[in-house]
PDB file of C-alpha atoms in Angstrom:
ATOM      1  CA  UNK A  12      -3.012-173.305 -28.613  1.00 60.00           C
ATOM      2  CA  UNK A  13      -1.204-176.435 -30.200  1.00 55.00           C
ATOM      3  CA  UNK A  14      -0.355-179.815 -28.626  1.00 59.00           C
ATOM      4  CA  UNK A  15      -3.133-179.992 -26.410  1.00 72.00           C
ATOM      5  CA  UNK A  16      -2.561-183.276 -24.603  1.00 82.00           C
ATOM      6  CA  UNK A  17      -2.502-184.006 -21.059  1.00 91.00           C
ATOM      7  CA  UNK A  18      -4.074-180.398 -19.998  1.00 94.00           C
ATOM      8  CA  UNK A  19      -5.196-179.389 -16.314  1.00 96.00           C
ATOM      9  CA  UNK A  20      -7.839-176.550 -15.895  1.00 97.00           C
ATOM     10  CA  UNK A  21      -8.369-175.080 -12.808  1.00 97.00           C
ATOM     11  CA  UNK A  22     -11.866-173.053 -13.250  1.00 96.00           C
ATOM     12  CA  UNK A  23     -13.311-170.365 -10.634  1.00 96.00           C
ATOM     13  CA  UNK A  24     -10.466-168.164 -10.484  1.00 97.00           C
ATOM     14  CA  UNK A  25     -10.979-165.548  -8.204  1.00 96.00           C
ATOM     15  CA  UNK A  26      -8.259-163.441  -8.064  1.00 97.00           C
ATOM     16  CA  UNK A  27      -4.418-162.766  -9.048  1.00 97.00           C
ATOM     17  CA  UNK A  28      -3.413-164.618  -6.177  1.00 97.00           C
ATOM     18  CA  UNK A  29      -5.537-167.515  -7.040  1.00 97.00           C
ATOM     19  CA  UNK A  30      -4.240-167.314 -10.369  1.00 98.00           C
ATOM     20  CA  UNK A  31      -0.342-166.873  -9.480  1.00 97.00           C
ATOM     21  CA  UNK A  32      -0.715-170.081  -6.988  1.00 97.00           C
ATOM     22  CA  UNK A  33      -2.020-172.230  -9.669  1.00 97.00           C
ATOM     23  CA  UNK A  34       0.411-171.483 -12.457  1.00 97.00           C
ATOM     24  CA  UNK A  35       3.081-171.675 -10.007  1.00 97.00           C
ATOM     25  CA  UNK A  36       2.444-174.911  -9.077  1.00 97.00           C
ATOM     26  CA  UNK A  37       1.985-175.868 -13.366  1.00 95.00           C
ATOM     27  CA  UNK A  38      -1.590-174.949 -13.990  1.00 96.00           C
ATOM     28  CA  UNK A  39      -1.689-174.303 -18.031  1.00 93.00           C
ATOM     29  CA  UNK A  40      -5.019-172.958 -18.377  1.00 97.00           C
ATOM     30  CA  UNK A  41      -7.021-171.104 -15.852  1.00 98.00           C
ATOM     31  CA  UNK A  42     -10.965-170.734 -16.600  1.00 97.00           C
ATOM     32  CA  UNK A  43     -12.925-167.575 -16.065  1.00 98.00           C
ATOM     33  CA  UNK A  44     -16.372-168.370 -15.646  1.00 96.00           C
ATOM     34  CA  UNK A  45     -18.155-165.079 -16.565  1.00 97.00           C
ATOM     35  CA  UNK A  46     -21.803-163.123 -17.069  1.00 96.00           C
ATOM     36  CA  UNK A  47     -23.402-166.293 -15.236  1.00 92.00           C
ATOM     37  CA  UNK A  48     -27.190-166.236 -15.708  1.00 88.00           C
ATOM     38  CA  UNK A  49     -26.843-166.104 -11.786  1.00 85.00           C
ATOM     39  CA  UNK A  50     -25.199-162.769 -11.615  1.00 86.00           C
ATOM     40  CA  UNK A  51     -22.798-164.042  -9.086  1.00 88.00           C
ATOM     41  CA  UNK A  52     -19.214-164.149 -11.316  1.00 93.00           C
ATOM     42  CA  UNK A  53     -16.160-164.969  -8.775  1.00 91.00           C
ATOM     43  CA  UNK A  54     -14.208-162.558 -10.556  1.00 96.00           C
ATOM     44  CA  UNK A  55     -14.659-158.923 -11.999  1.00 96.00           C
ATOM     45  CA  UNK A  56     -14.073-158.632 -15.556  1.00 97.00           C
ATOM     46  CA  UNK A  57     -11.385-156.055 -15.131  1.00 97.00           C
ATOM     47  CA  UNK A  58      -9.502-158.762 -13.429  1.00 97.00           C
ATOM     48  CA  UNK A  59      -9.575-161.151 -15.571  1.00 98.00           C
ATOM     49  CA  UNK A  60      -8.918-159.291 -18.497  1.00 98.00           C
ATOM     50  CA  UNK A  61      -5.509-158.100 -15.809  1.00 98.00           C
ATOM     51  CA  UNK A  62      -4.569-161.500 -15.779  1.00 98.00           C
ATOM     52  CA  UNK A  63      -4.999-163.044 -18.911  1.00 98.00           C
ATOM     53  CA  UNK A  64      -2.937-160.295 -20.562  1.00 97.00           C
ATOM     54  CA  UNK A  65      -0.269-161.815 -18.178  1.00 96.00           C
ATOM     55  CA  UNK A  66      -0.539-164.809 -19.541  1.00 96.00           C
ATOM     56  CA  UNK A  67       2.002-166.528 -21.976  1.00 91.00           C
ATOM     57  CA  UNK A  68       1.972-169.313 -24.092  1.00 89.00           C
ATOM     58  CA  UNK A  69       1.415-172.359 -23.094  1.00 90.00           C
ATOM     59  CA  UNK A  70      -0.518-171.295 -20.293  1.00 94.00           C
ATOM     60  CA  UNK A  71      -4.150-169.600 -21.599  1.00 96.00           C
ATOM     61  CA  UNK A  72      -7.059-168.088 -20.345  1.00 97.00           C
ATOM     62  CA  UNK A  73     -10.557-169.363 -20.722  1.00 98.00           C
ATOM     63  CA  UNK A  74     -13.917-167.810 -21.149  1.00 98.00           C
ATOM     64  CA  UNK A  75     -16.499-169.883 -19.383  1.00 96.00           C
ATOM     65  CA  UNK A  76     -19.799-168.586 -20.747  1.00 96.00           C
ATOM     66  CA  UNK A  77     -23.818-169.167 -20.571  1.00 95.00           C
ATOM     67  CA  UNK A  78     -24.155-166.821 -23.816  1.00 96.00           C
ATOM     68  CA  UNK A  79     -25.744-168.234 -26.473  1.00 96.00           C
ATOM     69  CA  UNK A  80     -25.016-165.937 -29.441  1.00 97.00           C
ATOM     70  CA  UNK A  81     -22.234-166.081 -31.187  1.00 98.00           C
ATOM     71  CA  UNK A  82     -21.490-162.481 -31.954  1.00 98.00           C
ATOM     72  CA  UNK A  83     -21.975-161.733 -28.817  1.00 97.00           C
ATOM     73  CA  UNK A  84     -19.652-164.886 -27.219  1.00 98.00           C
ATOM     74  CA  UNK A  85     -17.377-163.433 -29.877  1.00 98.00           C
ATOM     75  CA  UNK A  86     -16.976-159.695 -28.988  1.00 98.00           C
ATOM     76  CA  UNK A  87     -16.936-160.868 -25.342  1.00 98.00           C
ATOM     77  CA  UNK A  88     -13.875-162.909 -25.952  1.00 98.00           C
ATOM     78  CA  UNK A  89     -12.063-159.841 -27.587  1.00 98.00           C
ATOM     79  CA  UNK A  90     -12.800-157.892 -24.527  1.00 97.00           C
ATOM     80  CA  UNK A  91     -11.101-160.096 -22.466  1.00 97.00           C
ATOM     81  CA  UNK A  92      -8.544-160.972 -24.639  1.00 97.00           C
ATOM     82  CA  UNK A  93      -9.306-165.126 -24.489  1.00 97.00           C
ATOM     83  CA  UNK A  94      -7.828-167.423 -27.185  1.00 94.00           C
ATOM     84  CA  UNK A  95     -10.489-169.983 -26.027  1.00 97.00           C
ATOM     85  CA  UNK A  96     -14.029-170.104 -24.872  1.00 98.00           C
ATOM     86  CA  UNK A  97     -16.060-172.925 -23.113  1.00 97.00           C
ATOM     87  CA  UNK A  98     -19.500-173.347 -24.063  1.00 97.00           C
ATOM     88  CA  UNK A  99     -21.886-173.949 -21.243  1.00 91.00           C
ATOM     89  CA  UNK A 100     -25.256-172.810 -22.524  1.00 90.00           C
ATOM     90  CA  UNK A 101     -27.486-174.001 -24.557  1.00 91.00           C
ATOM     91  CA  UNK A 102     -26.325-172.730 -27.745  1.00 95.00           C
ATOM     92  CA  UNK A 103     -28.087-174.032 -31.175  1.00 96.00           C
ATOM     93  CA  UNK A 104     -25.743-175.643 -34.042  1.00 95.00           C
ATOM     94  CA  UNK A 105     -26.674-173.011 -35.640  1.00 97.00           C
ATOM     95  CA  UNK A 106     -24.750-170.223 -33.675  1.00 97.00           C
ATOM     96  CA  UNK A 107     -21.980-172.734 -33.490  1.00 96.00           C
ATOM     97  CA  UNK A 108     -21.825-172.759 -36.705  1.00 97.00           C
ATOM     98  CA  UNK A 109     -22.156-169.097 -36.744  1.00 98.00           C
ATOM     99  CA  UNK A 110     -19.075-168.849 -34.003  1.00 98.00           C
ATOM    100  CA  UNK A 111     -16.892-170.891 -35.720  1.00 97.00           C
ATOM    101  CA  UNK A 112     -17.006-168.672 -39.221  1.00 97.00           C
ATOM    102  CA  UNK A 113     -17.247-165.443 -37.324  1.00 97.00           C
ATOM    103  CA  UNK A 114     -13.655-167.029 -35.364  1.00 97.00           C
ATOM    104  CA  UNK A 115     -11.356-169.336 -36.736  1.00 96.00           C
ATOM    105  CA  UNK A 116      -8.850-168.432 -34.697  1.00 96.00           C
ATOM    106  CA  UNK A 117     -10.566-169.075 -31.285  1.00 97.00           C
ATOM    107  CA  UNK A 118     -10.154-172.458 -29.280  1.00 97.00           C
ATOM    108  CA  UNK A 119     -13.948-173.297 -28.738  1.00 97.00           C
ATOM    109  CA  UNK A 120     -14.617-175.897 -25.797  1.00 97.00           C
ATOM    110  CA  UNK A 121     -18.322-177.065 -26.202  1.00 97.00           C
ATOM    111  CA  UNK A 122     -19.939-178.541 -23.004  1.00 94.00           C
ATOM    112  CA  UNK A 123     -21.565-182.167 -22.639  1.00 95.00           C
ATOM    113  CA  UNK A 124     -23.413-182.043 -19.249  1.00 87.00           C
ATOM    114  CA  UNK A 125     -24.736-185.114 -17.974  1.00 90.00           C
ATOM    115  CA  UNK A 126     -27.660-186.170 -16.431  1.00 89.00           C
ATOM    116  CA  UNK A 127     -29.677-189.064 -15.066  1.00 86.00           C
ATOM    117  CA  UNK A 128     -30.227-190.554 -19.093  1.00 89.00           C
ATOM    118  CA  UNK A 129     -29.201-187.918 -21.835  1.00 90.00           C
ATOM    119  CA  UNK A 130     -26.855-190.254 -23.012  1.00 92.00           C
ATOM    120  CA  UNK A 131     -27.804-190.941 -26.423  1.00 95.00           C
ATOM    121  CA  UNK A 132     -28.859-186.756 -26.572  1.00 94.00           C
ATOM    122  CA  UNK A 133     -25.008-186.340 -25.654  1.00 95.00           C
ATOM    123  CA  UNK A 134     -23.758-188.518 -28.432  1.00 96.00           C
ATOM    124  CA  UNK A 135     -26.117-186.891 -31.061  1.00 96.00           C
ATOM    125  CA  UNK A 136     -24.766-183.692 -30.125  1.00 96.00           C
ATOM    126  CA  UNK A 137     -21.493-184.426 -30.705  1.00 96.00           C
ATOM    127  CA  UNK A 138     -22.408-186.024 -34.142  1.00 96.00           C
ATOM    128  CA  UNK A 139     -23.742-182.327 -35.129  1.00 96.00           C
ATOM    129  CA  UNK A 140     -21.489-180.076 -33.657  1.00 96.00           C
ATOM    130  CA  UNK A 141     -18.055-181.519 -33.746  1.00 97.00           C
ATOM    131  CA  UNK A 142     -17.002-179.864 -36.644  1.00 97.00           C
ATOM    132  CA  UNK A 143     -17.563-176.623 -35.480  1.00 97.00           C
ATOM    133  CA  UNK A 144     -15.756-177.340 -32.132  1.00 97.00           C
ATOM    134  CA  UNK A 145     -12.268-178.024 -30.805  1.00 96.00           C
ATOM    135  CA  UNK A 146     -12.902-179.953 -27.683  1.00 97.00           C
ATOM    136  CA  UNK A 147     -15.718-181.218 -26.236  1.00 97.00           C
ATOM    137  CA  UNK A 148     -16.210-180.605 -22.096  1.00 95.00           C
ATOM    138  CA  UNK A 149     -17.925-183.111 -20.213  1.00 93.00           C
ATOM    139  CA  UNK A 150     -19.585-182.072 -16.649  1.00 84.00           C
ATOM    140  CA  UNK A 151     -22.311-182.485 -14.170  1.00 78.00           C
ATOM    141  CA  UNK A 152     -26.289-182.165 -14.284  1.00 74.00           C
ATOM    142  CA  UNK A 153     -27.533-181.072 -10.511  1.00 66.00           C
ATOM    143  CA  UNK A 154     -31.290-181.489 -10.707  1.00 70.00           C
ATOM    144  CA  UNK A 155     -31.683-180.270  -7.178  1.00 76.00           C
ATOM    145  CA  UNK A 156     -29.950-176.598  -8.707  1.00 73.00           C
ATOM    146  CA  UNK A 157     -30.408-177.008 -12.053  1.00 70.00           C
ATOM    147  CA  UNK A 158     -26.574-176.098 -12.341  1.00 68.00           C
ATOM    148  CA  UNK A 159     -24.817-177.227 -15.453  1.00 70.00           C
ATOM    149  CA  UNK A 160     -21.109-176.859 -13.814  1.00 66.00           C
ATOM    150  CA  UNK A 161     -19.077-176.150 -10.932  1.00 69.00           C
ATOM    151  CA  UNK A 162     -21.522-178.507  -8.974  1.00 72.00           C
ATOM    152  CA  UNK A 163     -18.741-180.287  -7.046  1.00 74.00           C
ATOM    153  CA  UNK A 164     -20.794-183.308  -8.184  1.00 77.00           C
ATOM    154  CA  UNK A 165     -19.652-186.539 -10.368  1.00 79.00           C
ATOM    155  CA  UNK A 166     -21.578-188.467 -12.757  1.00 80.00           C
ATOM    156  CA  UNK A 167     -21.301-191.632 -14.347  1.00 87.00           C
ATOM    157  CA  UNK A 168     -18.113-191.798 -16.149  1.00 91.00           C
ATOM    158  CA  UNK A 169     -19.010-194.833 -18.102  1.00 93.00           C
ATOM    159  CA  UNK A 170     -21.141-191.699 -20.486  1.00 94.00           C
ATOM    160  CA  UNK A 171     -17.988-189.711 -20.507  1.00 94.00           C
ATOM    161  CA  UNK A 172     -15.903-192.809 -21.328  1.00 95.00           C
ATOM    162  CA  UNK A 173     -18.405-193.532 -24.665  1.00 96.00           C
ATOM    163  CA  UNK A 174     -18.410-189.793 -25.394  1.00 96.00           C
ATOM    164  CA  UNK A 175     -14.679-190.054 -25.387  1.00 96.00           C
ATOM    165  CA  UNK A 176     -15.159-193.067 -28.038  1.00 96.00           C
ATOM    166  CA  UNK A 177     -17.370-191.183 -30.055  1.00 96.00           C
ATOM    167  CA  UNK A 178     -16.173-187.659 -30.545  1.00 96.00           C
ATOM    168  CA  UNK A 179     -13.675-186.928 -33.418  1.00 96.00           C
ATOM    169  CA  UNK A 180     -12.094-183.855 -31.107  1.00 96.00           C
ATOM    170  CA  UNK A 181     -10.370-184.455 -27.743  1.00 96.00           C
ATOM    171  CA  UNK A 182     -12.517-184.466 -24.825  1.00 96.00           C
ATOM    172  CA  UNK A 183     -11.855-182.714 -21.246  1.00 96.00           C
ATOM    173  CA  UNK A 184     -13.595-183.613 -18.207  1.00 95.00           C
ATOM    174  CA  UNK A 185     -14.835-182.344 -15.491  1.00 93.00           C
ATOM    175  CA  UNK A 186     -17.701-182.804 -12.698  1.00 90.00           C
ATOM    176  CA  UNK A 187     -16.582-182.949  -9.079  1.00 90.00           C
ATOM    177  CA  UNK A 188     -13.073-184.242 -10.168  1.00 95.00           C
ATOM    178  CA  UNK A 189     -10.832-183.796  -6.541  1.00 96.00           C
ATOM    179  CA  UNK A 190      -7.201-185.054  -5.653  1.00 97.00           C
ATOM    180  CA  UNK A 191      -8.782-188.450  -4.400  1.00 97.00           C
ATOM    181  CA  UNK A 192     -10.617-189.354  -7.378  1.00 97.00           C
ATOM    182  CA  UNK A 193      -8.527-187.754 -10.354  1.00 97.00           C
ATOM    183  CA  UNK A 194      -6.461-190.199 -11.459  1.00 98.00           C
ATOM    184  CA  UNK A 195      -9.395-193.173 -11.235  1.00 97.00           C
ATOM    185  CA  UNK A 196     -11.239-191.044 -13.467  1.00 96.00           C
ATOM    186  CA  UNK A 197      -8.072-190.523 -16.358  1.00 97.00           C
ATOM    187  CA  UNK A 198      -7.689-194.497 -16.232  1.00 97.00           C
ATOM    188  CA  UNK A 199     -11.307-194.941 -16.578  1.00 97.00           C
ATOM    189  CA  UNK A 200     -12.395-192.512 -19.479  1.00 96.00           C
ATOM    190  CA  UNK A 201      -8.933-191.633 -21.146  1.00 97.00           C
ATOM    191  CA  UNK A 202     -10.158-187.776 -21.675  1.00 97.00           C
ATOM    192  CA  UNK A 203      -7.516-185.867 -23.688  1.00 96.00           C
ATOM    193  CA  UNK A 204      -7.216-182.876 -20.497  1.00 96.00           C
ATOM    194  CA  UNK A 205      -8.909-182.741 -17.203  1.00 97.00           C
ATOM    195  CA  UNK A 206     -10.894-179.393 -15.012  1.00 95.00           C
ATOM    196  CA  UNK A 207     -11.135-178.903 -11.589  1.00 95.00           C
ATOM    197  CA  UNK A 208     -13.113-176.320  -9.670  1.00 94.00           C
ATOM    198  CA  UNK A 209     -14.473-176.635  -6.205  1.00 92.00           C
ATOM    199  CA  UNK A 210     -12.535-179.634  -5.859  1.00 93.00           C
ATOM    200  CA  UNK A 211      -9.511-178.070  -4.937  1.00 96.00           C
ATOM    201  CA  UNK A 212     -11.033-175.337  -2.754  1.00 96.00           C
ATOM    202  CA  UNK A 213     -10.200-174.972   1.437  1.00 95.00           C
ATOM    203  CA  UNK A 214     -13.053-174.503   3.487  1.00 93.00           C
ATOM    204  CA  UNK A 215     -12.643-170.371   3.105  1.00 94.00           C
ATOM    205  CA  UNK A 216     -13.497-171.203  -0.857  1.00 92.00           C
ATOM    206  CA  UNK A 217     -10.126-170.323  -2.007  1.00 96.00           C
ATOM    207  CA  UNK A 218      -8.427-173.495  -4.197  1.00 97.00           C
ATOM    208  CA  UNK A 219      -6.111-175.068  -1.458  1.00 97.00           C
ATOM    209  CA  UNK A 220      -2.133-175.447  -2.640  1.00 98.00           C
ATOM    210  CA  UNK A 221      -1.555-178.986  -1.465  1.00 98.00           C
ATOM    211  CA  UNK A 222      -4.457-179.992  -2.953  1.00 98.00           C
ATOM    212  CA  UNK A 223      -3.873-177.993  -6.224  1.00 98.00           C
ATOM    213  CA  UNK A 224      -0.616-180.114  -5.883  1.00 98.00           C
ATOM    214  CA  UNK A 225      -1.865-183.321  -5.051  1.00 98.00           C
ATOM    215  CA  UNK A 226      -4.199-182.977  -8.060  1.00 98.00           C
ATOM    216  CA  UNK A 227      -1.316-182.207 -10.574  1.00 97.00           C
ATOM    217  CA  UNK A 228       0.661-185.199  -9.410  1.00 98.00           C
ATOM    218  CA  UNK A 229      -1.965-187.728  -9.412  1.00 98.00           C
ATOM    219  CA  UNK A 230      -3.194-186.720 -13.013  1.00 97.00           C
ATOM    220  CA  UNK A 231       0.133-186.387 -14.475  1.00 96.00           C
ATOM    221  CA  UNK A 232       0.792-190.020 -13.368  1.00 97.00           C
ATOM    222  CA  UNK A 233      -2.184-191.552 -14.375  1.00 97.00           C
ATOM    223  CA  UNK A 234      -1.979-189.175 -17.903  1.00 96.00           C
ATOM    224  CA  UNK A 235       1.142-190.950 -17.823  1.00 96.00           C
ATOM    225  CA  UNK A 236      -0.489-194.634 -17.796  1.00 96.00           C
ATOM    226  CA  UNK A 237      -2.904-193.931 -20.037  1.00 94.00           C
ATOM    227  CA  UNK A 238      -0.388-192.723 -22.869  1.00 90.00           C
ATOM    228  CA  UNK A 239       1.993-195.458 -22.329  1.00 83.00           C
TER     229      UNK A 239
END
């Protein structure tokens, strides 16, 4: 997984055809969020592992998991056949640490979630975990749900913007990023790759192909802007 500049993630796959709409339209990474803590994955695991075996370079499959040991995150990721996995629990540096010896050849995405004022908590994780980690993911804090992701919800970008500044590793963001909003977020924080998830979903919960499109086109320009 080299070059990674300028990446769009479409999360919440939920089936082949899902999948075959996005990369069809220039999706590189699709993200597979799986063994939620609610029980409720969008996908089966046979599925995904169907499609990411599919899947050729640059275009990758990611692991979007809770788990919170690394051996376990690890052997997970074999079974599906992942080259990279998003961190969305609360994992200790430890285990990172633990993950990243046990796996130097997997892509690890750690998650920044933000809430109301964990700012400066934010900023001291990246201090201790960066060098166990390959990109850091910012998202969304919904204190009504308690969800950590796929909350269709934004948050203050100026905390993504200094996480950006701080981090060593390229950041990706995501947190109720749509095709209205995209490319106002890009100019704003300057992440090195973007995600999307209920954002680009009809009202029957499927992701929507003109607005898969309309997504694409107004990140690419503003990625464009941003790297001129």
């Amino acid at each position: 997984m080299n070059n990674i500049t300028n990446i769009i993630q479409v999360a919440g796959i939920i089936d082949r055809e899902e999948a075959e709409l996005c990369l069809a339209e220039g999706i590189e990474w699709l993200g597979f969020p799986l063994r939620l803590p609610s029980g409720k994955d969008d996908i089966t695991e046979g599925d995904a592992i169907s499609i990411i075996k599919d899947l050729s370079e640059p275009q990758a499959g990611v692991l979007i998991s809770y788990m919170i040991d690394a051996e376990e995150v690890s052997g997970f990721c074999s079974e599906l056949g992942v080259k990279a996995v998003q961190l969305h629990g609360d994992i200790s540096v430890a285990e990172m640490k633990k993950l990243r010896a046990l796996r130097p050849d997997l892509y690890i995405l750690k998650s920044l979630v933000v809430k109301e004022d964990n700012a400066d908590e934010l900023l001291t994780l990246v201090d201790e975990v960066a060098e166990y980690v390959d990109m850091f993911i910012t998202d969304t804090f919904d204190p009504k749900t308690g969800a950590k992701g796929a909350t269709g919800l934004t948050h203050n970008w100026d905390v993504s913007a200094e996480l950006v500044r701080r981090s060593p590793k390229p950041l990706m963001m995501a947190g109720g990023l749509n095709p209205e909003n995209v490319a106002d977020a890009i100019r704003k924080v300057k992440p090195a790759a973007i995600d999307a998830h209920t954002g680009l979903e009809g009202a029957n919960g499927r992701k929507d192909r003109a607005k898969v499109q309309k997504f694409i086109s107004e990140a690419q320009k503003a990625f464009a802007e941003i790297n001129a």
